Amino acid sequence: MPLRAYPRHSYSLSAGMQVLMAFTLTAFLMGMLVHMTGTTDVVLRGVQAKTMMQAQGIAVPLAAPDEPTTSDVLKEILSKVAKDVDVEELTADDSTFSVEYNGHKLHPGSFIPMIKAATAPNVTVDREGAYTWILIDIDAPDPADPSHAPFLHAITANLGKSTDDGDSGPVPVVSYFPVSPPTGAHRYVSLLFQQLDAADKDELSGYEDELKGRRPNFDVADYVDRENLAFVAYSYFYSTPQHHRIHKLHIQHLVSVTSRST
């Protein structure tokens, strides 16, 4: 039985459908990859995704910002809460206390994507006594114009070895506000203070309503004075805006990548 001859346009239609399906699958997988990893520093089908994402208009992590002690915002805070400390000689410290997001310990200057910092970190202090941890953004809302800095993200009291159990355990004084920089690379500074003693939970319970409305331009020094806190150490990490939506896709570029992989 002779083979049936198909018109030339049938082959063209079939090839076009294959290209369209390959393009759709590639775009979907690329979007899922960015969503799951929170970064674009990965390799996809022999093409560095960071380069590809830049070509498509997708945000990638910005260069690491300067040390927080170069910030006028932090300098002013430290001049009030750590008067006996030489700010110029002060260095970030992760040995006194630990900040972990999803089990990943942050070191001074670490980068963490927004998607990884959506929930409150686990903060521990491996020292005797009671301690308060304050997290602030010193670049809000824009590093070029930090008019809302410092922006308060969280306050937790009663940290430390001697307050790990019982009614005097860690107390979230002001609930965690997720890391969400609108533009540029923002530095998030952790400030650790020692308390005179463990605070009563009932005494701290009303602070949430009072302070959460004062997050922008939060007066760290005023809170420190009110609670008789003593500065111990600081550390920091930074984050940048993360966009998980693919836009301005270059069809020819994706098709060529797909074609080379088949």
Coordinates of C-alpha atoms in Angstrom, one line a residue:
M1 CA 0.0 0.0 0.0
P2 CA 1.6 3.3 -1.0
L3 CA 2.3 5.8 1.7
R4 CA 0.0 8.8 1.8
A5 CA 1.7 12.1 0.9
Y6 CA 0.9 14.9 3.2
P7 CA 0.9 18.5 2.1
R8 CA 4.1 20.6 2.9
H9 CA 2.1 22.9 5.2
S10 CA 1.2 20.0 7.5
Y11 CA 4.9 19.5 8.4
S12 CA 5.2 23.3 9.0
L13 CA 2.2 23.2 11.3
S14 CA 3.6 20.2 13.3
A15 CA 7.0 21.9 13.6
G16 CA 5.4 25.1 14.8
M17 CA 3.4 23.3 17.5
Q18 CA 6.5 21.5 18.7
V19 CA 8.3 24.9 19.0
L20 CA 5.4 26.4 20.8
M21 CA 5.1 23.5 23.3
A22 CA 8.9 23.6 23.9
F23 CA 8.8 27.4 24.5
T24 CA 5.9 27.1 27.0
L25 CA 7.6 24.3 28.9
T26 CA 10.9 26.2 29.1
A27 CA 9.2 29.3 30.4
F28 CA 7.2 27.3 33.0
L29 CA 10.3 25.4 34.2
M30 CA 12.4 28.6 34.4
G31 CA 9.7 30.3 36.5
M32 CA 9.4 27.4 38.8
L33 CA 13.2 27.3 39.2
V34 CA 13.4 30.9 40.2
H35 CA 10.4 30.5 42.6
M36 CA 11.9 27.5 44.4
T37 CA 15.5 28.7 44.7
G38 CA 14.9 32.4 45.3
T39 CA 17.9 33.2 43.2
T40 CA 19.0 33.1 39.6
D41 CA 22.6 32.0 40.1
V42 CA 22.0 28.5 38.6
V43 CA 22.8 26.9 35.3
L44 CA 19.9 25.9 33.1
R45 CA 20.6 23.7 30.0
G46 CA 24.1 24.9 29.6
V47 CA 23.1 28.6 29.7
Q48 CA 23.8 30.6 32.9
A49 CA 20.4 31.6 34.2
K50 CA 21.7 34.8 35.7
T51 CA 22.6 36.0 32.2
M52 CA 19.4 34.8 30.7
M53 CA 17.3 36.4 33.4
Q54 CA 19.0 39.8 32.9
A55 CA 18.1 39.5 29.2
Q56 CA 14.5 38.9 30.1
G57 CA 14.2 41.8 32.6
I58 CA 14.1 39.6 35.7
A59 CA 15.8 41.0 38.9
V60 CA 19.0 39.3 40.1
P61 CA 20.8 39.9 43.4
L62 CA 22.5 43.2 43.5
A63 CA 26.1 43.7 44.6
A64 CA 26.7 43.6 48.3
P65 CA 26.2 47.0 50.0
D66 CA 28.7 48.8 52.2
E67 CA 29.3 47.9 55.9
P68 CA 26.3 49.2 58.0
T69 CA 28.7 51.3 60.1
T70 CA 29.1 53.5 57.1
S71 CA 25.4 54.4 57.4
D72 CA 24.6 57.7 59.1
V73 CA 21.4 56.1 60.4
L74 CA 23.3 53.3 62.2
K75 CA 26.0 55.7 63.4
E76 CA 23.4 57.9 65.0
I77 CA 21.8 54.9 66.7
L78 CA 25.1 53.6 68.1
S79 CA 26.2 57.0 69.3
K80 CA 23.2 56.9 71.6
V81 CA 22.9 53.2 72.6
A82 CA 26.6 52.3 72.7
K83 CA 28.3 55.5 73.9
D84 CA 31.4 53.7 75.2
V85 CA 32.0 51.9 71.8
D86 CA 34.2 53.3 69.1
V87 CA 31.9 52.9 66.0
E88 CA 34.8 53.1 63.6
E89 CA 36.3 50.0 65.3
L90 CA 33.1 48.1 65.7
T91 CA 32.7 44.9 63.6
A92 CA 29.7 42.7 63.0
D93 CA 29.6 39.6 65.3
D94 CA 27.9 36.3 64.8
S95 CA 29.5 34.5 67.7
T96 CA 27.5 36.1 70.5
F97 CA 24.1 35.4 69.0
S98 CA 22.7 33.4 66.1
V99 CA 20.1 34.4 63.5
E100 CA 18.7 31.5 61.3
Y101 CA 16.2 31.5 58.5
N102 CA 14.9 28.0 57.7
G103 CA 17.8 26.4 59.5
H104 CA 20.4 28.4 57.7
K105 CA 22.6 30.5 60.0
L106 CA 23.4 34.0 58.7
H107 CA 26.9 35.4 58.9
P108 CA 27.7 39.1 58.8
G109 CA 27.0 40.4 55.3
S110 CA 25.0 37.3 54.2
F111 CA 22.5 37.7 51.3
I112 CA 19.0 36.3 51.8
P113 CA 16.3 36.4 49.2
M114 CA 12.9 37.9 50.2
I115 CA 11.2 34.5 49.7
K116 CA 13.5 32.9 52.2
A117 CA 12.8 35.6 54.8
A118 CA 9.0 35.6 54.7
T119 CA 8.7 34.1 58.2
A120 CA 10.5 35.1 61.4
P121 CA 14.0 33.8 62.0
N122 CA 15.1 31.7 64.9
V123 CA 17.3 33.8 67.2
T124 CA 19.4 32.3 70.0
V125 CA 21.9 33.7 72.5
D126 CA 24.4 31.3 73.9
R127 CA 25.2 33.3 77.0
E128 CA 23.9 33.5 80.6
G129 CA 21.4 36.2 81.3
A130 CA 18.5 37.8 79.5
Y131 CA 18.8 39.6 76.2
T132 CA 16.7 41.6 73.7
W133 CA 17.1 41.4 69.9
I134 CA 16.0 44.2 67.7
L135 CA 15.9 44.0 63.9
I136 CA 15.9 47.2 61.8
D137 CA 16.2 48.2 58.2
I138 CA 18.6 51.1 57.9
D139 CA 17.9 51.6 54.2
A140 CA 14.1 52.0 54.1
P141 CA 12.5 52.7 51.8
D142 CA 15.4 53.4 49.4
P143 CA 19.1 53.2 50.1
A144 CA 19.5 56.4 48.2
D145 CA 17.0 58.2 50.4
P146 CA 16.4 56.2 53.7
S147 CA 13.7 58.6 54.9
H148 CA 11.9 55.9 56.9
A149 CA 15.0 54.4 58.5
P150 CA 15.4 52.8 60.8
F151 CA 12.3 50.7 60.1
L152 CA 11.5 48.3 62.9
H153 CA 11.1 44.6 61.8
A154 CA 11.0 42.9 65.2
I155 CA 11.8 42.9 68.9
T156 CA 12.2 39.8 70.9
A157 CA 13.0 39.8 74.7
N158 CA 14.1 37.3 77.2
L159 CA 16.6 35.5 75.0
G160 CA 19.6 33.7 76.6
K161 CA 20.5 30.5 78.4
S162 CA 18.9 31.3 81.7
T163 CA 15.5 32.1 80.1
D164 CA 15.0 29.1 77.8
D165 CA 12.2 27.5 79.8
G166 CA 9.4 28.4 82.1
D167 CA 7.2 31.6 82.0
S168 CA 10.3 33.8 81.4
G169 CA 11.2 32.3 78.0
P170 CA 11.6 34.4 74.8
V171 CA 8.9 36.9 74.2
P172 CA 8.0 38.4 70.8
V173 CA 7.6 42.0 72.0
V174 CA 6.9 43.3 68.5
S175 CA 5.9 40.7 65.9
Y176 CA 8.1 40.1 62.8
F177 CA 7.5 42.2 59.8
P178 CA 8.7 40.3 56.7
V179 CA 11.8 41.5 54.8
S180 CA 10.4 43.2 51.8
P181 CA 12.8 45.8 50.3
P182 CA 11.0 47.8 47.6
T183 CA 14.1 48.9 45.7
G184 CA 17.9 48.4 45.9
A185 CA 20.0 46.4 48.4
H186 CA 18.7 46.9 51.9
R187 CA 20.8 46.2 55.0
Y188 CA 19.0 44.6 57.9
V189 CA 20.8 45.1 61.2
S190 CA 20.4 42.9 64.3
L191 CA 21.1 44.7 67.5
L192 CA 21.6 42.6 70.7
F193 CA 21.2 44.2 74.2
Q194 CA 21.5 42.7 77.6
Q195 CA 18.6 43.2 80.0
L196 CA 18.9 43.8 83.8
D197 CA 16.9 40.7 84.3
A198 CA 14.2 38.6 82.5
A199 CA 11.1 40.7 81.9
D200 CA 7.6 39.5 82.8
K201 CA 5.6 38.5 79.8
D202 CA 2.5 40.3 81.0
E203 CA 4.5 43.5 81.2
L204 CA 5.6 43.2 77.6
S205 CA 2.2 42.0 76.2
G206 CA 0.9 45.5 75.5
Y207 CA 4.0 46.7 73.6
E208 CA 2.8 45.2 70.3
D209 CA -0.1 47.5 69.9
E210 CA 1.9 50.5 71.0
L211 CA 5.0 50.0 68.9
K212 CA 3.9 48.3 65.7
G213 CA 2.4 51.6 64.5
R214 CA 5.8 53.3 65.0
R215 CA 7.9 51.0 62.9
P216 CA 9.0 53.7 60.4
N217 CA 11.7 55.9 61.9
F218 CA 11.6 53.8 65.0
D219 CA 13.4 55.4 68.0
V220 CA 15.8 52.6 69.1
A221 CA 17.5 54.8 71.7
D222 CA 14.2 55.6 73.4
Y223 CA 13.2 52.0 73.7
V224 CA 16.7 51.0 75.0
D225 CA 16.6 53.8 77.6
R226 CA 13.1 52.8 78.7
E227 CA 14.0 49.2 79.1
N228 CA 17.4 49.8 80.6
L229 CA 19.2 47.8 78.0
A230 CA 23.0 47.6 77.5
F231 CA 24.5 47.2 74.0
V232 CA 26.3 43.9 73.4
A233 CA 26.8 43.3 69.7
Y234 CA 25.4 43.7 66.2
S235 CA 25.3 41.8 62.9
Y236 CA 23.6 42.2 59.6
F237 CA 22.4 40.7 56.4
Y238 CA 21.1 42.2 53.2
S239 CA 18.3 41.5 50.7
T240 CA 17.0 42.8 47.4
P241 CA 13.6 42.9 45.6
Q242 CA 12.7 39.5 44.1
H243 CA 10.5 39.3 41.0
H244 CA 9.2 35.8 40.2
R245 CA 7.1 36.9 37.2
I246 CA 8.8 36.4 33.8
H247 CA 8.3 39.3 31.5
K248 CA 9.7 40.6 28.2
L249 CA 10.5 37.1 27.0
H250 CA 12.6 36.9 23.9
I251 CA 11.0 34.1 22.0
Q252 CA 13.9 33.5 19.6
H253 CA 16.4 33.2 22.5
L254 CA 14.3 30.6 24.3
V255 CA 13.6 28.7 21.2
S256 CA 17.3 28.6 20.3
V257 CA 18.1 27.3 23.8
T258 CA 15.4 24.6 23.5
S259 CA 16.6 23.6 20.0
R260 CA 20.2 23.2 21.2
S261 CA 19.0 20.9 24.0
T262 CA 16.9 18.6 21.8

